[in-house]
Amino acid sequence: MTTIIRKSFKRELFLCFLVVALVPLVITGCFLVSVLKARLSKDYEEKTQAQLVSVEARMTGTFDAMEKVAEEILADPVIVDGITQTDSWLKNKAYKRLYEKTQDLREIAWFHVYDAQGICSLSTSPQGVAGELPAYWGLLKVARTHSQDMILRRASWEQGADAPCLQGAHAILDENEECVGFVVVDMTETHFETILSGAYDEQNGIAVLDSFWEDVYSTKAAKEASLAQTLRTRWMAGEDLRQTTDGITFYIAPITRTGLYIILGREPVFTQDVTNMTAGVIMIMAVCSLLLCVLAAGVMSDYLTTPVKRLTKAMARVEEGDLDVQIKSGRKDELGQLSASFDGMTRQIKENLELQVKQQKELNDSNIAMMQAQLNPHFLYNTLDTIKWVAKAHHVPELATLASGLARILRTSISEAPFISLSEEVSLVCAYMDIQKIRFDGNFSYDVELPLELEECRVPKMIIQPIVENAILHGLKEREDGHIFLNIYEEEAVLYVDVYDDGCGMDEEILSLLRERNREKLKGHIGFYNVDTIIRLHYGMQYGLYAENQPGGGTKVRITLPVATGNLM
Amino acid sequence: MKKRILQAAASLFMAAVMTGGCGSGQIQEEYRLEESNKLVVYTSHKEEIYGPIVREFEERTGIWVEVVTGGTNDLLDRIAGENGKNSGDVMFGGGVDNLNAYAAYFEPYVSSQWEQLDSAYASEDGAYTVFSKLPIVIAYNKKLVISAGTPRSWRDLTNNHWQGNIAFADPYRSGSSYTALMTMLQILSQDMAEEETLEAFVSNLDGDILAGSGEVLQEVTAGKKLIGITLEETVLKEMDQNADIGMIYPKEGTAAVPDGSALIKNAPHRENAELFIEFTVSEDVQRLLEDRLYRRSVRRGAQSTPVREVLYDLEYSETHREEILTQWKELTGQP
């Protein structure tokens, strides 16, 4: 993966852009969502708590008012008398009082008066007298034992839409503290709706539960969510009341002094839909920035790589020798500067090269001019010739020999032809040896064996003279009558030139240096090395110079080269 | 380096989520149910029976009751399956014959009020405590049968005068129907052989046998049958709503086999379970049974009009169940 990305500038840029664009986007997105979530939850939380408080306050207020009315009823002798009254006029009076007392609360509860046996005697219910309640059981039993308070219980006997869902009872005592009846308050679902209307948000479920968390009254939303059953089931099973799975948040508040509870269930603020939508928006934004990254990476890499590619191409042309290449980038940035530098560099190189060629040409011209300015060699030859004749006329033969030998050597060495015939080379060597003979007072003699058929053979000039010079200067040093023998012969198209001397021989050290062709250490014998090099350069490695000591004393140096006739050059 | 930046980003994100997630501790810690305040009741009673009793028990004792409902046999099988592990505390409901059959799974318990209770069907070893008596009666449709023409006795039911007019549930499926059948056989055994009675009765049913005891009264009120044999409780309840239904206690007497409650072995909340059993036979509950729930109290000196009772032979009906039902099957030609 990494290698795939690393191979392309475009992909590297794309990855880089992607990270730079996406990471902040995702982080900010998530951050925003969670901050929003926290803020919303907090707001709703406060709102819901406030609702719960207001509902609780309304319920408490209602129950307080009911208790007050109930106490007024049971304190009213006319009503209490009405319980057992059969006289219809007196009963009417009792009813009148009952309606008077309850007129403020008639919208939110029905009031009944029961006798001590639990038989209903007076009632404000539109359905008339409610029948009976067991006095030994439930509500009335508790009301009798707690005769100072109003007791609230979930109504259990009747079913149906208009049946009471909550019943309250207050015992009526006579002067002997004997129970003579009960004031019973019935509250139906309609009553609860009237009490709670406007106190809570419709979408929240409200439930009123009794002390054992049985459903007394539930709003529609609470019924649909079966709040009461769910809570009681969890409570009984010892589970956590609030569970992550149900998504509904519960708020519980006890209603003061009644043993009842209010439960408010709220749907989560951040529903799955909202979360999905936010995630969707972030996704779309991410896709957009992805596309933008692709585009930007393409444009940017083109912008960066085009001059680099042009530079690479131009360099390739320079490598091929084309120095006229110019990129001529119009850009002002670093890559533009690089291109400009390249242009400058090639221009400079070209100028330098032209200058060099011009200088070389000038140098050559001056060399020729200088050579032309040299002394005419013919003047030297003529002078040496004159010396020879003057010497002969004055009978100084040695001087004549010296002058004519020198003239011969001079002519050959000055001539521009690199190759000469073998006879010319041999006569040059003879002239040299004649001069040296006079210099060293006739201390050595020499012989030359040159077959007639080899006389016209062409050889590089001055290849034998250095060998002979070495033999005279080193081999025959401090020798009286030394002898040098020059033996030239041909064998299988190879020309052999052997130079013998009977001198002191060569050091083994120098021989081995010669064999290794070590120029650095051959100081003083540079003539040998030059001859060897010339032959090898002209004819190849199998030819050259070989030196060895003779068993009877003296040295033998052999030059080998191919037999060649005619003008080689 | 890149990794480290990612980690930092991740932790930042987590922090944001955490701050967003908290702030909803609405349910206070004080709402926690103590195990000692709990009771699990298995009941085969209908809601109208167990509802008021359980609620009153909760309010009087402060004990929270978890009610598990089901058919008698299902619940007894469940108790046997649980065999004292993770089970309920009390089996509330079920005929004493059924409860007795599962006595091995119940803890012997004798109510402190046993002296006040009818001892006719009391458990010898205290496996169950009786709850309410359920006499078997004959119901009739007043619109179709004048009161002078009603059957008076078990014997009348074998008379072919009623052929095709008797609503009776399949004793295979209905426990009360089997009890009714056995009661008839037991009562008539002095005059008639078992087979004879059975034959006469089955021929009176005319092959029309109802699937469940609930259908008996439906058939009678709808006028499809003239008379029906079922429990007194059902008929009394119907009579409260419907003036056209009448009820006859057969003159030879009838069996009133009670149902009961039993303490399940290794009950997790044994003390509460005992309190509950005591409560079911208390004066208030027994009075409520007669006042509001159309049942007969098992307490001595109960208020309701006495009925002539014959002692139902629990052991005989249990041991001869297979035999009788096989005969029934042959006579009715049921599959």
PDB file of N, CA and C in Angstrom, chain A residues 15 27 30-31 34 37-38 41 45 49 132-134 136-138 141 153-157 210-214 231-232 235-242 249-254 261, chain B residues 2 6 9 12-13 16-17 19-28 30-33 38-39 52-53 55-56 58-60 62-66 279 284-285 287-289 291-293:
ATOM      1  N   LEU A  15      -3.341  11.743  -0.625  1.00  0.00           N
ATOM      2  CA  LEU A  15      -3.427  11.227   0.747  1.00  0.00           C
ATOM      3  C   LEU A  15      -3.254  12.368   1.748  1.00  0.00           C
ATOM      4  N   ILE A  27     -13.638  15.478  13.095  1.00  0.00           N
ATOM      5  CA  ILE A  27     -13.515  15.861  14.506  1.00  0.00           C
ATOM      6  C   ILE A  27     -14.491  16.989  14.830  1.00  0.00           C
ATOM      7  N   CYS A  30     -18.179  15.660  14.811  1.00  0.00           N
ATOM      8  CA  CYS A  30     -18.537  14.885  16.000  1.00  0.00           C
ATOM      9  C   CYS A  30     -18.622  15.800  17.220  1.00  0.00           C
ATOM     10  N   PHE A  31     -17.672  16.697  17.296  1.00  0.00           N
ATOM     11  CA  PHE A  31     -17.629  17.604  18.430  1.00  0.00           C
ATOM     12  C   PHE A  31     -18.910  18.429  18.478  1.00  0.00           C
ATOM     13  N   SER A  34     -21.933  16.326  19.487  1.00  0.00           N
ATOM     14  CA  SER A  34     -22.048  15.968  20.894  1.00  0.00           C
ATOM     15  C   SER A  34     -22.298  17.186  21.771  1.00  0.00           C
ATOM     16  N   LYS A  37     -25.865  17.862  21.389  1.00  0.00           N
ATOM     17  CA  LYS A  37     -26.604  16.836  22.103  1.00  0.00           C
ATOM     18  C   LYS A  37     -26.663  17.158  23.592  1.00  0.00           C
ATOM     19  N   ALA A  38     -25.477  17.462  24.136  1.00  0.00           N
ATOM     20  CA  ALA A  38     -25.381  17.751  25.568  1.00  0.00           C
ATOM     21  C   ALA A  38     -26.256  18.944  25.913  1.00  0.00           C
ATOM     22  N   SER A  41     -29.981  18.026  25.604  1.00  0.00           N
ATOM     23  CA  SER A  41     -30.417  17.155  26.700  1.00  0.00           C
ATOM     24  C   SER A  41     -30.578  17.956  27.972  1.00  0.00           C
ATOM     25  N   GLU A  45     -33.906  18.360  29.913  1.00  0.00           N
ATOM     26  CA  GLU A  45     -33.880  17.858  31.272  1.00  0.00           C
ATOM     27  C   GLU A  45     -34.502  18.887  32.220  1.00  0.00           C
ATOM     28  N   GLN A  49     -37.966  18.502  34.219  1.00  0.00           N
ATOM     29  CA  GLN A  49     -38.016  18.590  35.676  1.00  0.00           C
ATOM     30  C   GLN A  49     -39.048  19.638  36.098  1.00  0.00           C
ATOM     31  N   GLU A 132     -72.124  -0.064  46.704  1.00  0.00           N
ATOM     32  CA  GLU A 132     -71.463  -0.243  47.995  1.00  0.00           C
ATOM     33  C   GLU A 132     -69.989  -0.584  47.857  1.00  0.00           C
ATOM     34  N   LEU A 133     -69.304  -0.337  48.961  1.00  0.00           N
ATOM     35  CA  LEU A 133     -67.890  -0.694  49.051  1.00  0.00           C
ATOM     36  C   LEU A 133     -67.734  -1.545  50.290  1.00  0.00           C
ATOM     37  N   PRO A 134     -66.909  -2.614  50.255  1.00  0.00           N
ATOM     38  CA  PRO A 134     -66.739  -3.418  51.471  1.00  0.00           C
ATOM     39  C   PRO A 134     -66.069  -2.589  52.572  1.00  0.00           C
ATOM     40  N   TYR A 136     -64.943  -3.714  55.336  1.00  0.00           N
ATOM     41  CA  TYR A 136     -63.872  -4.473  56.018  1.00  0.00           C
ATOM     42  C   TYR A 136     -62.647  -4.591  55.137  1.00  0.00           C
ATOM     43  N   TRP A 137     -62.661  -3.974  54.010  1.00  0.00           N
ATOM     44  CA  TRP A 137     -61.670  -4.250  52.958  1.00  0.00           C
ATOM     45  C   TRP A 137     -61.150  -2.951  52.403  1.00  0.00           C
ATOM     46  N   GLY A 138     -59.913  -2.923  52.085  1.00  0.00           N
ATOM     47  CA  GLY A 138     -59.326  -1.862  51.282  1.00  0.00           C
ATOM     48  C   GLY A 138     -59.537  -0.463  51.819  1.00  0.00           C
ATOM     49  N   LYS A 141     -61.653   0.294  55.047  1.00  0.00           N
ATOM     50  CA  LYS A 141     -61.007  -0.267  56.239  1.00  0.00           C
ATOM     51  C   LYS A 141     -59.868   0.644  56.706  1.00  0.00           C
ATOM     52  N   ARG A 153     -56.706   5.610  47.429  1.00  0.00           N
ATOM     53  CA  ARG A 153     -56.414   4.254  46.947  1.00  0.00           C
ATOM     54  C   ARG A 153     -56.807   4.156  45.484  1.00  0.00           C
ATOM     55  N   ARG A 154     -56.107   3.298  44.810  1.00  0.00           N
ATOM     56  CA  ARG A 154     -56.493   2.992  43.441  1.00  0.00           C
ATOM     57  C   ARG A 154     -57.855   2.314  43.479  1.00  0.00           C
ATOM     58  N   ALA A 155     -58.786   2.757  42.662  1.00  0.00           N
ATOM     59  CA  ALA A 155     -60.123   2.149  42.674  1.00  0.00           C
ATOM     60  C   ALA A 155     -60.040   0.775  42.044  1.00  0.00           C
ATOM     61  N   SER A 156     -60.714  -0.217  42.654  1.00  0.00           N
ATOM     62  CA  SER A 156     -60.515  -1.565  42.151  1.00  0.00           C
ATOM     63  C   SER A 156     -61.761  -2.263  41.667  1.00  0.00           C
ATOM     64  N   TRP A 157     -62.947  -1.786  42.023  1.00  0.00           N
ATOM     65  CA  TRP A 157     -64.117  -2.623  41.777  1.00  0.00           C
ATOM     66  C   TRP A 157     -64.761  -2.428  40.423  1.00  0.00           C
ATOM     67  N   ASP A 210     -49.807   4.117  42.184  1.00  0.00           N
ATOM     68  CA  ASP A 210     -50.030   4.014  43.626  1.00  0.00           C
ATOM     69  C   ASP A 210     -48.740   3.566  44.298  1.00  0.00           C
ATOM     70  N   SER A 211     -48.793   3.344  45.593  1.00  0.00           N
ATOM     71  CA  SER A 211     -47.554   3.081  46.320  1.00  0.00           C
ATOM     72  C   SER A 211     -46.928   1.751  45.919  1.00  0.00           C
ATOM     73  N   PHE A 212     -47.696   0.888  45.242  1.00  0.00           N
ATOM     74  CA  PHE A 212     -47.109  -0.355  44.753  1.00  0.00           C
ATOM     75  C   PHE A 212     -46.901  -0.319  43.243  1.00  0.00           C
ATOM     76  N   TRP A 213     -46.843   0.896  42.762  1.00  0.00           N
ATOM     77  CA  TRP A 213     -46.519   1.142  41.370  1.00  0.00           C
ATOM     78  C   TRP A 213     -47.486   0.479  40.405  1.00  0.00           C
ATOM     79  N   GLU A 214     -48.734   0.423  40.845  1.00  0.00           N
ATOM     80  CA  GLU A 214     -49.768  -0.030  39.925  1.00  0.00           C
ATOM     81  C   GLU A 214     -50.326   1.218  39.273  1.00  0.00           C
ATOM     82  N   LEU A 231     -42.163  -0.369  34.452  1.00  0.00           N
ATOM     83  CA  LEU A 231     -41.419   0.004  35.651  1.00  0.00           C
ATOM     84  C   LEU A 231     -41.614  -1.014  36.761  1.00  0.00           C
ATOM     85  N   ARG A 232     -42.874  -1.451  36.944  1.00  0.00           N
ATOM     86  CA  ARG A 232     -43.124  -2.384  38.029  1.00  0.00           C
ATOM     87  C   ARG A 232     -42.433  -3.712  37.763  1.00  0.00           C
ATOM     88  N   TRP A 235     -38.829  -3.271  38.476  1.00  0.00           N
ATOM     89  CA  TRP A 235     -38.661  -3.087  39.920  1.00  0.00           C
ATOM     90  C   TRP A 235     -38.711  -4.435  40.616  1.00  0.00           C
ATOM     91  N   MET A 236     -39.712  -5.254  40.213  1.00  0.00           N
ATOM     92  CA  MET A 236     -39.878  -6.560  40.854  1.00  0.00           C
ATOM     93  C   MET A 236     -38.704  -7.468  40.534  1.00  0.00           C
ATOM     94  N   ALA A 237     -38.207  -7.377  39.300  1.00  0.00           N
ATOM     95  CA  ALA A 237     -37.104  -8.263  38.918  1.00  0.00           C
ATOM     96  C   ALA A 237     -35.772  -7.762  39.463  1.00  0.00           C
ATOM     97  N   GLY A 238     -35.812  -6.610  40.170  1.00  0.00           N
ATOM     98  CA  GLY A 238     -34.574  -6.066  40.728  1.00  0.00           C
ATOM     99  C   GLY A 238     -33.660  -5.492  39.677  1.00  0.00           C
ATOM    100  N   GLU A 239     -34.247  -5.169  38.519  1.00  0.00           N
ATOM    101  CA  GLU A 239     -33.414  -4.603  37.450  1.00  0.00           C
ATOM    102  C   GLU A 239     -33.295  -3.096  37.630  1.00  0.00           C
ATOM    103  N   ASP A 240     -32.357  -2.550  36.874  1.00  0.00           N
ATOM    104  CA  ASP A 240     -32.220  -1.100  36.827  1.00  0.00           C
ATOM    105  C   ASP A 240     -33.479  -0.545  36.173  1.00  0.00           C
ATOM    106  N   LEU A 241     -34.071   0.473  36.793  1.00  0.00           N
ATOM    107  CA  LEU A 241     -35.313   1.005  36.228  1.00  0.00           C
ATOM    108  C   LEU A 241     -35.072   1.659  34.879  1.00  0.00           C
ATOM    109  N   ARG A 242     -33.943   2.341  34.796  1.00  0.00           N
ATOM    110  CA  ARG A 242     -33.642   2.995  33.533  1.00  0.00           C
ATOM    111  C   ARG A 242     -32.708   2.090  32.750  1.00  0.00           C
ATOM    112  N   THR A 249     -36.593   8.228  28.833  1.00  0.00           N
ATOM    113  CA  THR A 249     -36.019   8.640  30.117  1.00  0.00           C
ATOM    114  C   THR A 249     -37.160   8.794  31.118  1.00  0.00           C
ATOM    115  N   PHE A 250     -37.004   8.182  32.290  1.00  0.00           N
ATOM    116  CA  PHE A 250     -38.035   8.266  33.319  1.00  0.00           C
ATOM    117  C   PHE A 250     -37.680   9.329  34.340  1.00  0.00           C
ATOM    118  N   TYR A 251     -38.710  10.029  34.779  1.00  0.00           N
ATOM    119  CA  TYR A 251     -38.537  10.935  35.911  1.00  0.00           C
ATOM    120  C   TYR A 251     -39.611  10.535  36.916  1.00  0.00           C
ATOM    121  N   ILE A 252     -39.215  10.397  38.158  1.00  0.00           N
ATOM    122  CA  ILE A 252     -40.162   9.944  39.172  1.00  0.00           C
ATOM    123  C   ILE A 252     -40.216  10.974  40.286  1.00  0.00           C
ATOM    124  N   ALA A 253     -41.424  11.295  40.724  1.00  0.00           N
ATOM    125  CA  ALA A 253     -41.550  12.185  41.875  1.00  0.00           C
ATOM    126  C   ALA A 253     -42.709  11.703  42.730  1.00  0.00           C
ATOM    127  N   PRO A 254     -42.517  11.581  44.044  1.00  0.00           N
ATOM    128  CA  PRO A 254     -43.641  11.223  44.908  1.00  0.00           C
ATOM    129  C   PRO A 254     -44.561  12.438  45.090  1.00  0.00           C
ATOM    130  N   TYR A 261     -47.231   8.268  43.215  1.00  0.00           N
ATOM    131  CA  TYR A 261     -46.049   8.725  42.489  1.00  0.00           C
ATOM    132  C   TYR A 261     -46.470   9.252  41.141  1.00  0.00           C
TER     133      TYR A 261
ATOM    134  N   LYS B   2       1.973  10.029  13.376  1.00  0.00           N
ATOM    135  CA  LYS B   2       0.616  10.065  12.811  1.00  0.00           C
ATOM    136  C   LYS B   2      -0.343   9.346  13.783  1.00  0.00           C
ATOM    137  N   LEU B   6      -3.733  10.706  15.867  1.00  0.00           N
ATOM    138  CA  LEU B   6      -5.022  10.002  15.794  1.00  0.00           C
ATOM    139  C   LEU B   6      -5.539   9.710  17.189  1.00  0.00           C
ATOM    140  N   ALA B   9      -6.871  12.793  18.790  1.00  0.00           N
ATOM    141  CA  ALA B   9      -8.170  13.139  18.222  1.00  0.00           C
ATOM    142  C   ALA B   9      -9.253  12.244  18.803  1.00  0.00           C
ATOM    143  N   LEU B  12     -10.134  13.233  22.335  1.00  0.00           N
ATOM    144  CA  LEU B  12     -10.902  14.480  22.323  1.00  0.00           C
ATOM    145  C   LEU B  12     -12.358  14.167  22.013  1.00  0.00           C
ATOM    146  N   PHE B  13     -12.540  13.329  21.020  1.00  0.00           N
ATOM    147  CA  PHE B  13     -13.885  12.936  20.589  1.00  0.00           C
ATOM    148  C   PHE B  13     -14.621  12.239  21.730  1.00  0.00           C
ATOM    149  N   ALA B  16     -15.859  14.607  24.283  1.00  0.00           N
ATOM    150  CA  ALA B  16     -17.056  15.314  23.834  1.00  0.00           C
ATOM    151  C   ALA B  16     -18.291  14.443  24.029  1.00  0.00           C
ATOM    152  N   VAL B  17     -18.135  13.161  23.688  1.00  0.00           N
ATOM    153  CA  VAL B  17     -19.272  12.253  23.815  1.00  0.00           C
ATOM    154  C   VAL B  17     -19.682  12.097  25.281  1.00  0.00           C
ATOM    155  N   THR B  19     -19.241  14.197  27.771  1.00  0.00           N
ATOM    156  CA  THR B  19     -19.909  15.379  28.321  1.00  0.00           C
ATOM    157  C   THR B  19     -21.334  15.458  27.790  1.00  0.00           C
ATOM    158  N   GLY B  20     -21.527  14.950  26.581  1.00  0.00           N
ATOM    159  CA  GLY B  20     -22.873  14.956  26.015  1.00  0.00           C
ATOM    160  C   GLY B  20     -23.753  13.890  26.625  1.00  0.00           C
ATOM    161  N   GLY B  21     -23.137  12.792  27.089  1.00  0.00           N
ATOM    162  CA  GLY B  21     -23.924  11.639  27.515  1.00  0.00           C
ATOM    163  C   GLY B  21     -24.459  11.743  28.930  1.00  0.00           C
ATOM    164  N   CYS B  22     -23.825  12.556  29.787  1.00  0.00           N
ATOM    165  CA  CYS B  22     -24.247  12.542  31.178  1.00  0.00           C
ATOM    166  C   CYS B  22     -25.371  13.543  31.420  1.00  0.00           C
ATOM    167  N   GLY B  23     -25.773  13.654  32.651  1.00  0.00           N
ATOM    168  CA  GLY B  23     -26.769  14.663  32.977  1.00  0.00           C
ATOM    169  C   GLY B  23     -28.175  14.140  32.938  1.00  0.00           C
ATOM    170  N   SER B  24     -28.362  12.845  33.192  1.00  0.00           N
ATOM    171  CA  SER B  24     -29.727  12.347  33.243  1.00  0.00           C
ATOM    172  C   SER B  24     -29.865  11.282  34.331  1.00  0.00           C
ATOM    173  N   GLY B  25     -29.554  11.645  35.533  1.00  0.00           N
ATOM    174  CA  GLY B  25     -29.699  10.705  36.655  1.00  0.00           C
ATOM    175  C   GLY B  25     -31.023  10.917  37.343  1.00  0.00           C
ATOM    176  N   GLN B  26     -32.080  10.611  36.603  1.00  0.00           N
ATOM    177  CA  GLN B  26     -33.391  10.989  37.097  1.00  0.00           C
ATOM    178  C   GLN B  26     -33.908  10.029  38.170  1.00  0.00           C
ATOM    179  N   ILE B  27     -33.436   8.795  38.096  1.00  0.00           N
ATOM    180  CA  ILE B  27     -34.002   7.823  39.009  1.00  0.00           C
ATOM    181  C   ILE B  27     -33.122   7.713  40.240  1.00  0.00           C
ATOM    182  N   GLN B  28     -33.675   8.096  41.354  1.00  0.00           N
ATOM    183  CA  GLN B  28     -32.866   8.160  42.557  1.00  0.00           C
ATOM    184  C   GLN B  28     -32.578   6.762  43.080  1.00  0.00           C
ATOM    185  N   GLU B  30     -32.934   5.707  45.995  1.00  0.00           N
ATOM    186  CA  GLU B  30     -33.793   5.210  47.076  1.00  0.00           C
ATOM    187  C   GLU B  30     -34.813   4.185  46.575  1.00  0.00           C
ATOM    188  N   TYR B  31     -35.075   4.198  45.250  1.00  0.00           N
ATOM    189  CA  TYR B  31     -36.035   3.226  44.728  1.00  0.00           C
ATOM    190  C   TYR B  31     -35.346   1.891  44.500  1.00  0.00           C
ATOM    191  N   ARG B  32     -35.273   1.104  45.540  1.00  0.00           N
ATOM    192  CA  ARG B  32     -34.629  -0.217  45.440  1.00  0.00           C
ATOM    193  C   ARG B  32     -35.465  -1.203  46.241  1.00  0.00           C
ATOM    194  N   LEU B  33     -35.820  -2.295  45.627  1.00  0.00           N
ATOM    195  CA  LEU B  33     -36.678  -3.258  46.307  1.00  0.00           C
ATOM    196  C   LEU B  33     -35.826  -4.243  47.096  1.00  0.00           C
ATOM    197  N   LYS B  38     -40.487  -9.134  49.167  1.00  0.00           N
ATOM    198  CA  LYS B  38     -40.961  -9.608  47.877  1.00  0.00           C
ATOM    199  C   LYS B  38     -41.626 -10.969  48.027  1.00  0.00           C
ATOM    200  N   LEU B  39     -42.539 -11.239  47.075  1.00  0.00           N
ATOM    201  CA  LEU B  39     -43.207 -12.535  47.068  1.00  0.00           C
ATOM    202  C   LEU B  39     -43.582 -12.866  45.630  1.00  0.00           C
ATOM    203  N   PRO B  52     -57.866  -8.248  43.508  1.00  0.00           N
ATOM    204  CA  PRO B  52     -58.153  -7.555  44.775  1.00  0.00           C
ATOM    205  C   PRO B  52     -57.418  -8.170  45.957  1.00  0.00           C
ATOM    206  N   ILE B  53     -57.273  -9.495  45.932  1.00  0.00           N
ATOM    207  CA  ILE B  53     -56.642 -10.150  47.085  1.00  0.00           C
ATOM    208  C   ILE B  53     -55.157  -9.790  47.154  1.00  0.00           C
ATOM    209  N   ARG B  55     -53.685  -7.176  45.800  1.00  0.00           N
ATOM    210  CA  ARG B  55     -53.494  -5.753  46.082  1.00  0.00           C
ATOM    211  C   ARG B  55     -53.691  -5.459  47.566  1.00  0.00           C
ATOM    212  N   GLU B  56     -54.733  -6.064  48.133  1.00  0.00           N
ATOM    213  CA  GLU B  56     -54.985  -5.840  49.549  1.00  0.00           C
ATOM    214  C   GLU B  56     -53.837  -6.384  50.397  1.00  0.00           C
ATOM    215  N   GLU B  58     -50.724  -6.624  49.492  1.00  0.00           N
ATOM    216  CA  GLU B  58     -49.608  -5.683  49.362  1.00  0.00           C
ATOM    217  C   GLU B  58     -49.794  -4.498  50.305  1.00  0.00           C
ATOM    218  N   GLU B  59     -50.996  -3.953  50.297  1.00  0.00           N
ATOM    219  CA  GLU B  59     -51.218  -2.752  51.093  1.00  0.00           C
ATOM    220  C   GLU B  59     -51.173  -3.031  52.587  1.00  0.00           C
ATOM    221  N   ARG B  60     -51.639  -4.201  52.956  1.00  0.00           N
ATOM    222  CA  ARG B  60     -51.652  -4.495  54.400  1.00  0.00           C
ATOM    223  C   ARG B  60     -50.274  -4.855  54.916  1.00  0.00           C
ATOM    224  N   GLY B  62     -47.180  -4.456  53.000  1.00  0.00           N
ATOM    225  CA  GLY B  62     -46.036  -3.743  52.415  1.00  0.00           C
ATOM    226  C   GLY B  62     -45.146  -4.653  51.585  1.00  0.00           C
ATOM    227  N   ILE B  63     -45.606  -5.881  51.341  1.00  0.00           N
ATOM    228  CA  ILE B  63     -44.816  -6.823  50.537  1.00  0.00           C
ATOM    229  C   ILE B  63     -45.221  -6.679  49.070  1.00  0.00           C
ATOM    230  N   TRP B  64     -44.213  -6.619  48.206  1.00  0.00           N
ATOM    231  CA  TRP B  64     -44.487  -6.499  46.765  1.00  0.00           C
ATOM    232  C   TRP B  64     -44.682  -7.898  46.187  1.00  0.00           C
ATOM    233  N   VAL B  65     -45.796  -8.086  45.492  1.00  0.00           N
ATOM    234  CA  VAL B  65     -46.112  -9.414  44.977  1.00  0.00           C
ATOM    235  C   VAL B  65     -45.956  -9.433  43.464  1.00  0.00           C
ATOM    236  N   GLU B  66     -45.157 -10.402  43.011  1.00  0.00           N
ATOM    237  CA  GLU B  66     -45.047 -10.629  41.571  1.00  0.00           C
ATOM    238  C   GLU B  66     -45.967 -11.777  41.225  1.00  0.00           C
ATOM    239  N   PHE B 279     -53.326 -15.093  54.800  1.00  0.00           N
ATOM    240  CA  PHE B 279     -54.224 -14.044  54.347  1.00  0.00           C
ATOM    241  C   PHE B 279     -55.360 -14.615  53.507  1.00  0.00           C
ATOM    242  N   ASP B 284     -61.456 -11.625  56.300  1.00  0.00           N
ATOM    243  CA  ASP B 284     -61.764 -10.587  55.326  1.00  0.00           C
ATOM    244  C   ASP B 284     -61.798 -11.140  53.915  1.00  0.00           C
ATOM    245  N   VAL B 285     -60.765 -11.937  53.586  1.00  0.00           N
ATOM    246  CA  VAL B 285     -60.708 -12.478  52.221  1.00  0.00           C
ATOM    247  C   VAL B 285     -61.884 -13.433  52.002  1.00  0.00           C
ATOM    248  N   ARG B 287     -64.700 -13.445  53.429  1.00  0.00           N
ATOM    249  CA  ARG B 287     -65.935 -12.686  53.335  1.00  0.00           C
ATOM    250  C   ARG B 287     -66.062 -12.032  51.952  1.00  0.00           C
ATOM    251  N   LEU B 288     -64.941 -11.534  51.478  1.00  0.00           N
ATOM    252  CA  LEU B 288     -64.937 -10.922  50.156  1.00  0.00           C
ATOM    253  C   LEU B 288     -65.329 -11.940  49.090  1.00  0.00           C
ATOM    254  N   LEU B 289     -64.875 -13.213  49.267  1.00  0.00           N
ATOM    255  CA  LEU B 289     -65.210 -14.268  48.305  1.00  0.00           C
ATOM    256  C   LEU B 289     -66.713 -14.382  48.148  1.00  0.00           C
ATOM    257  N   ASP B 291     -69.022 -12.105  49.300  1.00  0.00           N
ATOM    258  CA  ASP B 291     -69.656 -10.823  48.981  1.00  0.00           C
ATOM    259  C   ASP B 291     -69.557 -10.465  47.510  1.00  0.00           C
ATOM    260  N   ARG B 292     -68.362 -10.635  46.989  1.00  0.00           N
ATOM    261  CA  ARG B 292     -68.087 -10.018  45.689  1.00  0.00           C
ATOM    262  C   ARG B 292     -67.633 -11.004  44.631  1.00  0.00           C
ATOM    263  N   LEU B 293     -67.109 -12.166  45.048  1.00  0.00           N
ATOM    264  CA  LEU B 293     -66.446 -13.027  44.063  1.00  0.00           C
ATOM    265  C   LEU B 293     -67.233 -14.305  43.766  1.00  0.00           C
TER     266      LEU B 293
END
